[in-house]
mmCIF file of C-alpha atoms in Angstrom:
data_model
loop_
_atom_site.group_PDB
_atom_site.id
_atom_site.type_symbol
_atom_site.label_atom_id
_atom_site.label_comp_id
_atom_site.label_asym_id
_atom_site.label_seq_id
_atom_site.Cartn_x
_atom_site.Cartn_y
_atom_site.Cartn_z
ATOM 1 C CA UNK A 1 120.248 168.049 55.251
ATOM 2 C CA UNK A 2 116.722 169.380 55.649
ATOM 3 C CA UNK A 3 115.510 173.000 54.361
ATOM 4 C CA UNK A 4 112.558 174.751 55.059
ATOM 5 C CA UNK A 5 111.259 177.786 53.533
ATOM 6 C CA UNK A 6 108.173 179.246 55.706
ATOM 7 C CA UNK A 7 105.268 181.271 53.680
ATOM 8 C CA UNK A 8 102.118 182.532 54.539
ATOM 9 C CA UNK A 9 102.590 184.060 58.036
ATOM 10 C CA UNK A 10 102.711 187.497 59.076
ATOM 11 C CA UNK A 11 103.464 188.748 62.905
ATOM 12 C CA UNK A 12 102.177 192.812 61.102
ATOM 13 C CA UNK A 13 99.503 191.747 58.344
ATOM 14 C CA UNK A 14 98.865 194.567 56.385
ATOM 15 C CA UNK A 15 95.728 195.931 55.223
ATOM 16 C CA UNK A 16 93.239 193.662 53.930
ATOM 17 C CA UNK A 17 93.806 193.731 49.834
ATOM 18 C CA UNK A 18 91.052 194.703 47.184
ATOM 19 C CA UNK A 19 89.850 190.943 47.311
ATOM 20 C CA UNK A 20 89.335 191.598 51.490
ATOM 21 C CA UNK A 21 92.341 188.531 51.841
ATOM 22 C CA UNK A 22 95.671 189.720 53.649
ATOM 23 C CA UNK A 23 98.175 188.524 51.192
ATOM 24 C CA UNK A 24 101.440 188.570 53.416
ATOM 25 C CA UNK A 25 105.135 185.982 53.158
ATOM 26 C CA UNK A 26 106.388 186.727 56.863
ATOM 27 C CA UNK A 27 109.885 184.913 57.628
ATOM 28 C CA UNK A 28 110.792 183.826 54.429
ATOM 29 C CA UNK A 29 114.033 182.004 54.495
ATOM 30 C CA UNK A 30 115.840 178.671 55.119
ATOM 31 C CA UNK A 31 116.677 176.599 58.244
ATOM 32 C CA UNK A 32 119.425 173.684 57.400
ATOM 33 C CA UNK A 33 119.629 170.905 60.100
ATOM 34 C CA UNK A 34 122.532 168.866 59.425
ATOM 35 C CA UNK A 35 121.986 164.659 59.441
ATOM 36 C CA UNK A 36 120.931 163.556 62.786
ATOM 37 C CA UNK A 37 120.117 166.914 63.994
ATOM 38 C CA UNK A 38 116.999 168.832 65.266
ATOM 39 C CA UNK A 39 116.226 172.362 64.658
ATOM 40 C CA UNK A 40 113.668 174.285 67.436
ATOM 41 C CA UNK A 41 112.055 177.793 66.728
ATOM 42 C CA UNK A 42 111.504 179.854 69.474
ATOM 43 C CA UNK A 43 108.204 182.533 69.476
ATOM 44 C CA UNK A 44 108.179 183.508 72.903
ATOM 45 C CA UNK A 45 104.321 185.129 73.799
ATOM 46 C CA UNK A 46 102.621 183.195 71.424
ATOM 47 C CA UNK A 47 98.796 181.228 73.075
ATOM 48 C CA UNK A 48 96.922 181.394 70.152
ATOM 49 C CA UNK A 49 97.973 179.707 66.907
ATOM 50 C CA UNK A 50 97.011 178.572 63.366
ATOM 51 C CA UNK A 51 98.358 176.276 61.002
ATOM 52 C CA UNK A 52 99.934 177.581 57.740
ATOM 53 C CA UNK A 53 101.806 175.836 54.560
ATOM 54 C CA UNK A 54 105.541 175.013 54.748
ATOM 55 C CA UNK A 55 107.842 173.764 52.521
ATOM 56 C CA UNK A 56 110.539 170.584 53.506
ATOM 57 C CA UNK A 57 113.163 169.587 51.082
ATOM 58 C CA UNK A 58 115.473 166.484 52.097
ATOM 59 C CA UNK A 59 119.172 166.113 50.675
ATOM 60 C CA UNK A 60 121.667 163.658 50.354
ATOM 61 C CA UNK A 61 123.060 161.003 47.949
ATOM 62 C CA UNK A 62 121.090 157.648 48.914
ATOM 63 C CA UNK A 63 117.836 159.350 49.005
ATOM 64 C CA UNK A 64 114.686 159.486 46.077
ATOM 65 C CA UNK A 65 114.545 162.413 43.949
ATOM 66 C CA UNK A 66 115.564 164.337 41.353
ATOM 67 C CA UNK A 67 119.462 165.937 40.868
ATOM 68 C CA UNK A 68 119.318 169.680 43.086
ATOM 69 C CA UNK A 69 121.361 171.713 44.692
ATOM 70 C CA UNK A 70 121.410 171.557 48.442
ATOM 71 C CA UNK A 71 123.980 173.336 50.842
ATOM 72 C CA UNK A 72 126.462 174.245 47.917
ATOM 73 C CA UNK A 73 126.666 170.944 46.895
ATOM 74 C CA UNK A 74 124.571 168.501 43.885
ATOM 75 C CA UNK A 75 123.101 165.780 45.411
ATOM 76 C CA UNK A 76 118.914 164.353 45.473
ATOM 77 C CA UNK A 77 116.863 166.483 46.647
ATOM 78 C CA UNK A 78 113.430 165.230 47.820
ATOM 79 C CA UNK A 79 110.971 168.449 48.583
ATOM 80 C CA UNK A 80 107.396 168.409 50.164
ATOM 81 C CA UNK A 81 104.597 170.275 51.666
ATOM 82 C CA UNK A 82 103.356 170.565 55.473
ATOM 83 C CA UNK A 83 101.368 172.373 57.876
ATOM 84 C CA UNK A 84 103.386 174.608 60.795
ATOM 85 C CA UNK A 85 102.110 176.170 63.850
ATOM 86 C CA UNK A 86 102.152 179.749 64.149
ATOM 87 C CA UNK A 87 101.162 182.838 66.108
ATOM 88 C CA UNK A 88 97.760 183.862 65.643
ATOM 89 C CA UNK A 89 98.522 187.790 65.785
ATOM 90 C CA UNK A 90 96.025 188.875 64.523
ATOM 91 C CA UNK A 91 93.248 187.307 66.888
ATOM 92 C CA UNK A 92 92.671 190.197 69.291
ATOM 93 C CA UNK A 93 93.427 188.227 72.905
ATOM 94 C CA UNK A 94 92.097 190.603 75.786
ATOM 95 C CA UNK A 95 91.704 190.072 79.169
ATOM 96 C CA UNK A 96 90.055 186.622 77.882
ATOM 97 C CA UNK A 97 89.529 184.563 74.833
ATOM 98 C CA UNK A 98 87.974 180.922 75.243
ATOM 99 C CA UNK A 99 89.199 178.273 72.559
ATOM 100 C CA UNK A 100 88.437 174.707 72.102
ATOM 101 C CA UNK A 101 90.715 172.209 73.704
ATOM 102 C CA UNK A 102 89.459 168.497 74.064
ATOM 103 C CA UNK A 103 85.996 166.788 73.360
ATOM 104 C CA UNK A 104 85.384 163.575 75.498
ATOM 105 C CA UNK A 105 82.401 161.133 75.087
ATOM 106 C CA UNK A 106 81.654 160.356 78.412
ATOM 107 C CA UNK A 107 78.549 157.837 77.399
ATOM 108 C CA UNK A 108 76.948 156.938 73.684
ATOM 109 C CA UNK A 109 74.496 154.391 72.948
ATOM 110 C CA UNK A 110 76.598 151.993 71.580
ATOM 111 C CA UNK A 111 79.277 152.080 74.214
ATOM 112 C CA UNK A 112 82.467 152.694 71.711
ATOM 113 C CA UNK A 113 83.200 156.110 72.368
ATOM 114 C CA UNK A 114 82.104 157.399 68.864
ATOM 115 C CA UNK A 115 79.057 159.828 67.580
ATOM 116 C CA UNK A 116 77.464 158.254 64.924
ATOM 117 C CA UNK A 117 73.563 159.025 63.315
ATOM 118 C CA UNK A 118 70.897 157.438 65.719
ATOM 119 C CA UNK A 119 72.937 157.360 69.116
ATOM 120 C CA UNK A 120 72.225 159.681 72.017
ATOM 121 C CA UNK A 121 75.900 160.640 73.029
ATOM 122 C CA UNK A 122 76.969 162.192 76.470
ATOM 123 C CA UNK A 123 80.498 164.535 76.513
ATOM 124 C CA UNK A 124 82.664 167.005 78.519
ATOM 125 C CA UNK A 125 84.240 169.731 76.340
ATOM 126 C CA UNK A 126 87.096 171.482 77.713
ATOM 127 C CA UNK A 127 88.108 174.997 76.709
ATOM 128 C CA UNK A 128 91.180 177.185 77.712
ATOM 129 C CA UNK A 129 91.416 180.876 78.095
ATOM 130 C CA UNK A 130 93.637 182.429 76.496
ATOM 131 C CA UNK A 131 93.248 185.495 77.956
ATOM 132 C CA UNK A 132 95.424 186.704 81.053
ATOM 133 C CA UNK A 133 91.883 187.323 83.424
ATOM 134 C CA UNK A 134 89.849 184.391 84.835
ATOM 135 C CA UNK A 135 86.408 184.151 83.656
ATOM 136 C CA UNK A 136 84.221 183.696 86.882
ATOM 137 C CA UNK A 137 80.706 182.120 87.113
ATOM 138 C CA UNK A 138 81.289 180.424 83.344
ATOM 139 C CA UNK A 139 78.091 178.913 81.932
ATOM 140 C CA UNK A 140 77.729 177.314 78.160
ATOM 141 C CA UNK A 141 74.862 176.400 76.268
ATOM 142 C CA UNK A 142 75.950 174.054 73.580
ATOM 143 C CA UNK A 143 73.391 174.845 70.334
ATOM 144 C CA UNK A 144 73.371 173.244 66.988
ATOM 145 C CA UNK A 145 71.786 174.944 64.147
ATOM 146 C CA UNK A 146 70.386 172.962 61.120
ATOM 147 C CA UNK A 147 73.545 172.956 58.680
ATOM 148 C CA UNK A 148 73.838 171.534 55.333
ATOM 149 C CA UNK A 149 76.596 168.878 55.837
ATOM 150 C CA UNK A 150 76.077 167.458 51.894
ATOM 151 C CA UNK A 151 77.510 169.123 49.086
ATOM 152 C CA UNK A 152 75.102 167.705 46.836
ATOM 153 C CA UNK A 153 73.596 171.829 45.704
ATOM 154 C CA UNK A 154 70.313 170.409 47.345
ATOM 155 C CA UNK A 155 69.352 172.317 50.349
ATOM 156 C CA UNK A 156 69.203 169.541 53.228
ATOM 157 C CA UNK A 157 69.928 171.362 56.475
ATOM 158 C CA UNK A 158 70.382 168.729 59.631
ATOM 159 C CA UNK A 159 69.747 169.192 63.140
ATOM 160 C CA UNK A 160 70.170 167.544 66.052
ATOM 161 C CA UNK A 161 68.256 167.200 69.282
ATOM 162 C CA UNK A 162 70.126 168.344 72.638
ATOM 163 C CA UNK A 163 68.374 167.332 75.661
ATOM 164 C CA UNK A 164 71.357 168.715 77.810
ATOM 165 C CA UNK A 165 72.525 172.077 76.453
ATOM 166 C CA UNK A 166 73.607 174.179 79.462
ATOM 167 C CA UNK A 167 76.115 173.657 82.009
ATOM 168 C CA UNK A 168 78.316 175.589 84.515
ATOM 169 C CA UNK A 169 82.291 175.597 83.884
ATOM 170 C CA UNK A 170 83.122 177.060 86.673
ATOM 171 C CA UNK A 171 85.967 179.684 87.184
ATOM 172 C CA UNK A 172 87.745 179.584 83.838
ATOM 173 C CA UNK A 173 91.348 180.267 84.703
ATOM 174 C CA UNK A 174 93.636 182.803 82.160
ATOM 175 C CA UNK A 175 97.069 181.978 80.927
ATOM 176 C CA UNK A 176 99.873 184.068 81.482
ATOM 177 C CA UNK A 177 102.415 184.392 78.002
ATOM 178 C CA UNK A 178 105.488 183.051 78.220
ATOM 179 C CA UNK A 179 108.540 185.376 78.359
ATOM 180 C CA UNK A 180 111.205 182.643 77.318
ATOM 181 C CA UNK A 181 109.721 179.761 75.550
ATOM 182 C CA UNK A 182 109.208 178.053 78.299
ATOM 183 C CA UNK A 183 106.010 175.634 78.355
ATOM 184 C CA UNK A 184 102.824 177.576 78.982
ATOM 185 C CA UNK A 185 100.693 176.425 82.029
ATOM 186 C CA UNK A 186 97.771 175.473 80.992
ATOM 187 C CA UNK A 187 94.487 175.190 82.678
ATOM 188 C CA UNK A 188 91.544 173.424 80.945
ATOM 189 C CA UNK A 189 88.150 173.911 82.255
ATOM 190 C CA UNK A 190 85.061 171.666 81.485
ATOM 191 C CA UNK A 191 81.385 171.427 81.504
ATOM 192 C CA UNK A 192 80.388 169.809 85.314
ATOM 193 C CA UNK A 193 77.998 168.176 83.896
ATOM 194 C CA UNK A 194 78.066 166.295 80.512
ATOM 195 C CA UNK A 195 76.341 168.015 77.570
ATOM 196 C CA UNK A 196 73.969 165.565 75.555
ATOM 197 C CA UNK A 197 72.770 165.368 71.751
ATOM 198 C CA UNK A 198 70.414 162.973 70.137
ATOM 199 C CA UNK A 199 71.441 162.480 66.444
ATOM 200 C CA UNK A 200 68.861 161.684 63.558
ATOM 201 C CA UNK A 201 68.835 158.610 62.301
ATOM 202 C CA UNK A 202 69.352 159.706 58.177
ATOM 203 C CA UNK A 203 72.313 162.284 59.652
ATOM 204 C CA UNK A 204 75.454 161.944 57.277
ATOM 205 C CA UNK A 205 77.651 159.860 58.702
ATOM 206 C CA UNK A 206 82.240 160.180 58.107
ATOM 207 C CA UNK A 207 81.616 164.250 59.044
ATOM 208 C CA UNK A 208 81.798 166.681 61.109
ATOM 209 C CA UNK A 209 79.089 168.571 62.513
ATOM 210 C CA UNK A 210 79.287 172.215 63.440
ATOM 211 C CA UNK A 211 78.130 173.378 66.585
ATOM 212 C CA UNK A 212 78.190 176.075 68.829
ATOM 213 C CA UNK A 213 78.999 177.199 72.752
ATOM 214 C CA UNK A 214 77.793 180.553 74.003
ATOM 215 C CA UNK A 215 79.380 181.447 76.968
ATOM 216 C CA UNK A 216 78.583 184.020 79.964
ATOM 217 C CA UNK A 217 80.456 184.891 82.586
ATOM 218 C CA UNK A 218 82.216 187.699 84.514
ATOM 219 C CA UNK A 219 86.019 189.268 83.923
ATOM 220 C CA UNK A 220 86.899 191.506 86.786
ATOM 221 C CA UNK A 221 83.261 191.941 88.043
ATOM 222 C CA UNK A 222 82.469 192.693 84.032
ATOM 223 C CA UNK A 223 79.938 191.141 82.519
ATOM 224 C CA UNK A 224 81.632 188.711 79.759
ATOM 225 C CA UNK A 225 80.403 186.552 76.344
ATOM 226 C CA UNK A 226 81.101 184.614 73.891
ATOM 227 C CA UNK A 227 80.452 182.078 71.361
ATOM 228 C CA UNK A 228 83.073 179.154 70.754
ATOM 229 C CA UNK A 229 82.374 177.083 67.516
ATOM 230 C CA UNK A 230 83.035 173.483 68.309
ATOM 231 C CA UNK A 231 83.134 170.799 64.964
ATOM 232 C CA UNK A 232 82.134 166.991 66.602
ATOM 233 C CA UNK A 233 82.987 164.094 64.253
ATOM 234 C CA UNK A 234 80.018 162.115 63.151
ATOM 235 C CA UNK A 235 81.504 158.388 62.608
ATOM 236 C CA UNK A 236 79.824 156.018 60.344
ATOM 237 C CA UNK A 237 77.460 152.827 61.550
ATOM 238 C CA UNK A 238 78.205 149.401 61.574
ATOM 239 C CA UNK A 239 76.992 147.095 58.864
ATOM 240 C CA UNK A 240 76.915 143.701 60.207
ATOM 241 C CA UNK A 241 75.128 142.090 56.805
ATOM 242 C CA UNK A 242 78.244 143.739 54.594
ATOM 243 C CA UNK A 243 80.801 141.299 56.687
ATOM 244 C CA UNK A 244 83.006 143.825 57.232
ATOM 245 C CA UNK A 245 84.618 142.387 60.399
ATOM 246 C CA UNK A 246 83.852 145.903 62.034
ATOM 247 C CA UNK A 247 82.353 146.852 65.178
ATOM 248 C CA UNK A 248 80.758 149.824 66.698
ATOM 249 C CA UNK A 249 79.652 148.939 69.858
ATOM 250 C CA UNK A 250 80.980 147.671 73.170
ATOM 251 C CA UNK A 251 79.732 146.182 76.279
ATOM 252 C CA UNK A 252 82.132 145.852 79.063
ATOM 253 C CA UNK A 253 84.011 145.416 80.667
ATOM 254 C CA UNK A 254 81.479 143.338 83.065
ATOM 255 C CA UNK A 255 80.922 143.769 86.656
ATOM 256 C CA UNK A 256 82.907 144.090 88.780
ATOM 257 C CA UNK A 257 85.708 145.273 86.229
ATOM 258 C CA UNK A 258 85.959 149.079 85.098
ATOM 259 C CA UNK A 259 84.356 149.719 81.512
ATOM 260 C CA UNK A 260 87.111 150.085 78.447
ATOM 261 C CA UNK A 261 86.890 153.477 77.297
ATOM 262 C CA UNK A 262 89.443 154.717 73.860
ATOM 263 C CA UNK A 263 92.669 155.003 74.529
ATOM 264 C CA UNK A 264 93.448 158.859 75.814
ATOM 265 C CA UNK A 265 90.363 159.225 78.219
ATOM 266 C CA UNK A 266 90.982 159.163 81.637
ATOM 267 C CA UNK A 267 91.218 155.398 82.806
ATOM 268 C CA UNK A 268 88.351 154.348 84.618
ATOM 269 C CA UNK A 269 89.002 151.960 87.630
ATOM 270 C CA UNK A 270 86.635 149.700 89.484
ATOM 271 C CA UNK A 271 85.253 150.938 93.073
ATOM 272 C CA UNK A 272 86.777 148.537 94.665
ATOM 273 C CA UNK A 273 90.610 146.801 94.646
ATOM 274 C CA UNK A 274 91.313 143.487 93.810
ATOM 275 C CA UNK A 275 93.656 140.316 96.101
ATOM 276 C CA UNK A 276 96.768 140.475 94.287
ATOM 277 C CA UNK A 277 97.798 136.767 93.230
ATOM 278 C CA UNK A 278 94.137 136.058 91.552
ATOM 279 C CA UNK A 279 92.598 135.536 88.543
ATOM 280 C CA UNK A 280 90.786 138.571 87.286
ATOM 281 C CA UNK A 281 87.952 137.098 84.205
ATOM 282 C CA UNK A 282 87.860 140.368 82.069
ATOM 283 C CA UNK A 283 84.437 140.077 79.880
ATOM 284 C CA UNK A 284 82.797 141.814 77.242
ATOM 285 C CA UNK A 285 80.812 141.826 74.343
ATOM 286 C CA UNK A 286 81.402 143.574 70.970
ATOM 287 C CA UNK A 287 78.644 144.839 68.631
ATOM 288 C CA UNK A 288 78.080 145.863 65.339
ATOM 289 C CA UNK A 289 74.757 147.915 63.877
ATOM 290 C CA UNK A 290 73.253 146.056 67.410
ATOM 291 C CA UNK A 291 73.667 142.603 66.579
ATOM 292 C CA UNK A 292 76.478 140.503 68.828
ATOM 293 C CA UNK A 293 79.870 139.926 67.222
ATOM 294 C CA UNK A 294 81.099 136.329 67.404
ATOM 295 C CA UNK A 295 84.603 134.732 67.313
ATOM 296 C CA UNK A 296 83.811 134.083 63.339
ATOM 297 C CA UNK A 297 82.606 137.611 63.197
ATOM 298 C CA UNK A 298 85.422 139.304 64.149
ATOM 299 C CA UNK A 299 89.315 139.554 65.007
ATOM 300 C CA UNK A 300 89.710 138.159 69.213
ATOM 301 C CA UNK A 301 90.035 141.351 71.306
ATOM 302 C CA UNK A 302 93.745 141.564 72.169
ATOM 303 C CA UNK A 303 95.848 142.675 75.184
ATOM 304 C CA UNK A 304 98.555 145.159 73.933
ATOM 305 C CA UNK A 305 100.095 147.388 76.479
ATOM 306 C CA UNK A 306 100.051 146.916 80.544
ATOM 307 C CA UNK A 307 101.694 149.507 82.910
ATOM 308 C CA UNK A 308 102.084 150.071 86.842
ATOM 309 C CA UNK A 309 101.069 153.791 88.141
ATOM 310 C CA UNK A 310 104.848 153.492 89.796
ATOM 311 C CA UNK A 311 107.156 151.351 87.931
ATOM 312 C CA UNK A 312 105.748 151.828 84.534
ATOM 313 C CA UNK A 313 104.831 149.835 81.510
ATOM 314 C CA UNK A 314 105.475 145.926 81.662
ATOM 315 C CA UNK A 315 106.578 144.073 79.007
ATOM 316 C CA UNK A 316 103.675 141.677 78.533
ATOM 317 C CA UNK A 317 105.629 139.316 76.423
ATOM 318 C CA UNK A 318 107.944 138.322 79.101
ATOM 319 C CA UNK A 319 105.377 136.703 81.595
ATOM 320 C CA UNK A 320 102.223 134.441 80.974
ATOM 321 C CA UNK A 321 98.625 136.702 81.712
ATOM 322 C CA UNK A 322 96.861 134.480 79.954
ATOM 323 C CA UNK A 323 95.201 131.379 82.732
ATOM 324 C CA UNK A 324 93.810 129.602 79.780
ATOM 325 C CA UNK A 325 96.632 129.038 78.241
ATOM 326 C CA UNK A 326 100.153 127.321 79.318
ATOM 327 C CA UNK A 327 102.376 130.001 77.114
ATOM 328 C CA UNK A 328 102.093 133.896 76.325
ATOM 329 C CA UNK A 329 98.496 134.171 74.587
ATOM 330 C CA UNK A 330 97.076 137.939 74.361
ATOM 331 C CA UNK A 331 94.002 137.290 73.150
ATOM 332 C CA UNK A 332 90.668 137.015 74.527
ATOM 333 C CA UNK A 333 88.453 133.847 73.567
ATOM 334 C CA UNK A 334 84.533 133.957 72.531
ATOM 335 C CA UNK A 335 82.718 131.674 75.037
ATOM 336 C CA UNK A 336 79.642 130.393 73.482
ATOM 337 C CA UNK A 337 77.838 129.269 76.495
ATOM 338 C CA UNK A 338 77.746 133.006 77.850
ATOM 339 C CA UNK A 339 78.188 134.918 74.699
ATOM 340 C CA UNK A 340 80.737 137.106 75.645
ATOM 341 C CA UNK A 341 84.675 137.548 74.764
ATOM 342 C CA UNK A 342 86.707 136.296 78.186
ATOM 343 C CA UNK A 343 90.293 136.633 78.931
ATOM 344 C CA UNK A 344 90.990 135.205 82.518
ATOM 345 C CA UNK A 345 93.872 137.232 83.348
ATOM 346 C CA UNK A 346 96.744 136.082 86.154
ATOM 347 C CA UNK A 347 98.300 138.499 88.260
ATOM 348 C CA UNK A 348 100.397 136.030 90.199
ATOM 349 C CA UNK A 349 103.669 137.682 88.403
ATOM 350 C CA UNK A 350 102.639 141.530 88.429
ATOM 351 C CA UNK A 351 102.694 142.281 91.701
ATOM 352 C CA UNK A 352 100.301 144.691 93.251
ATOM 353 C CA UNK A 353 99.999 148.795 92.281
ATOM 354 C CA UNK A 354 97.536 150.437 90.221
ATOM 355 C CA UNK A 355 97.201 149.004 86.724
ATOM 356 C CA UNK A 356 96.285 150.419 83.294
ATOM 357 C CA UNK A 357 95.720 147.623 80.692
ATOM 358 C CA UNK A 358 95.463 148.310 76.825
ATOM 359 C CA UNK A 359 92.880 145.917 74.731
ATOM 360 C CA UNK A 360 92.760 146.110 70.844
ATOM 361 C CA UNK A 361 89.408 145.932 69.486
ATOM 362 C CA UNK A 362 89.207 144.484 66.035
ATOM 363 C CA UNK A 363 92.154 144.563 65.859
ATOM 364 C CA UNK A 364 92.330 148.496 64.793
ATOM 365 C CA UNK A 365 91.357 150.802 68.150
ATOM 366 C CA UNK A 366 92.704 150.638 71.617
ATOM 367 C CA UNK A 367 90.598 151.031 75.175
ATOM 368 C CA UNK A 368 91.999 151.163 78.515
ATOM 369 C CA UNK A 369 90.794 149.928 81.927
ATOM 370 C CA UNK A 370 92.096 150.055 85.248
ATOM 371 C CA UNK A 371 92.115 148.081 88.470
ATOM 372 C CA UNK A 372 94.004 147.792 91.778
ATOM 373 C CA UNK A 373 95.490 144.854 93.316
ATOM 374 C CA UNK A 374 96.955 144.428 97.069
#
């Protein structure tokens, strides 16, 4: 049995206390699921939301905790804290109301789909409108004001250079409210062309850096702005003299293969298809801090996941990809001679279709490729 009191949400805040903080328990309550059962709760009209503090208790004999009383009954009761999804009431919508949706590194200096101090980084970020009206004639300009990111009580404001900083977005489309919970259409609009910053070299690295995209546009023929505050995640750099077995940089795949990009961003596939029954060498070089990773250096990339546009994921442990190798072997091998990481991969037993392949990297992040055979 599962309970869960909600607190801190309020579909009528009222006034703003002495302290100028709405202090507000909207809901309050319990939900009970029974073992093996689901629970779904229904806001109907809701777009924009926030995240406020729940509580979760779990009952029953055979679990951890203390002696409680759940449903009537003693048994162990097991109780925690968690973050819900709720209406955002108080955010005034209007006819439109832009809100961040999805960041995507396009390009970055070291090729593994991360920001981190030193790299010049190229990205698409999409926004949705909340609002009912379509925003016509869109344009952003993506700023970044110096901001301390240490809290150190030394004043040590960063900035970062942005040698692309406007682009058009097109016709921003609104979203109509649901009516009866069913799934909202959405419509995500991006920047047409990437957006690109230059960090500093000495910028704090594990963060996130503030920034900001002011938008102008047109609602109904009206003129329309607004600024949308956008928080990238600065990773850290690769120390190759600390051993780490990291990596922060890839280089591949080669010619005439697609390039691995993180798992998530839209597969990349090669301009031109492949003869179905072939070997297909997949090669590439990982990097850390700039200096080339070697089979000592790091764990073999490995092949996790391979699916068909049509029929679906493959099980990859069932069939042989590997040419090098007389039984199921996912991983790639360093070849000294050329310096690169090679995995000659048969496609005698997959048929033909439109492929997605999955490659661990380090053993801890996964990229996806494409490619077409006939």
């Amino acid at each position: 049995t599962q309970t869960g009191p909600v607190q801190g949400y309020c579909p009528n805040p009222p006034p703003p206390s002495s302290e100028g903080t709405p202090i507000c328990t909207v809901n309050p309550g319990e939900t009970t699921i029974a073992p093996g059962a689901t629970s779904t709760i229904c806001r109907p009209g809701g777009i924009v939301y926030k995240e406020v503090s729940s509580v979760v208790s779990v009952c029953g004999d055979n679990i951890p905790g203390p002696d409680g009383t759940c449903s009537g009954g003693i048994s162990n009761v097991s109780s925690g804290t968690f973050n819900r999804l709720v209406p955002a009431t108080e955010v005034e919508i209007g006819d439109a109301y832009l809100t961040p949706y999805a960041v995507i590194v396009t390009d970055d200096t070291s090729k593994d789909g991360l920001i981190q101090p030193g790299e010049t980084a190229s990205f698409v970020i999409q926004v949705l409108n909340a609002g009912p009206r379509s925003i016509a004639d869109a344009q952003a300009t993506l700023i970044a004001p110096p901001f301390d990111l240490t809290d150190d009580g030394v004043a040590n404001p960063f900035g970062a250079s942005i040698p692309v900083a406007t682009a058009s977005y097109g016709t921003i489309q609104g979203t109509q409210p649901s009516v009866d919970c069913a799934p909202l259409q959405l419509h995500p609009a991006g920047n047409a062309a990437p957006f690109q910053i230059t960090l500093p070299i000495d910028h704090p690295a594990d963060t996130a850096r503030p920034f900001q995209l002011q938008f102008t546009g047109t609602v109904d023929g009206a003129p329309f702005s607004a600024t949308v505050p956008i928080a990238l995640g600065v990773a850290d750099r690769c120390d190759y003299a600390a051993a780490t077995r990291d990596y922060d940089g890839l280089d591949g795949l080669a010619s005439p293969m697609a390039k691995l990009v993180p798992a998530g961003d839209p597969v990349p596939f090669p301009s031109k298809h492949f003869n179905a029954g072939n070997t297909r060498p997949m090669k590439m070089r990982a990097l850390c801090g700039g200096v080339e990773l070697r089979g000592s250096d790091v764990d073999a990339p490995e092949i996790v996941g391979l699916s068909e546009a049509t029929r679906g994921p493959i099980d990859i442990t069932a069939i042989n990809l590997n040419d090098d190798s007389s039984a199921y072997d996912p991983f790639f091998r360093w070849n000294d001679s050329t310096k690169q990481w090679i995995f000659n991969l048969r496609t005698d037993e997959i048929g033909t279709g439109m492929f997605t392949v999955t490659i661990r990297i380090a053993g801890r992040k996964d990229y996806v490729t494409g490619f077409e055979l006939r």
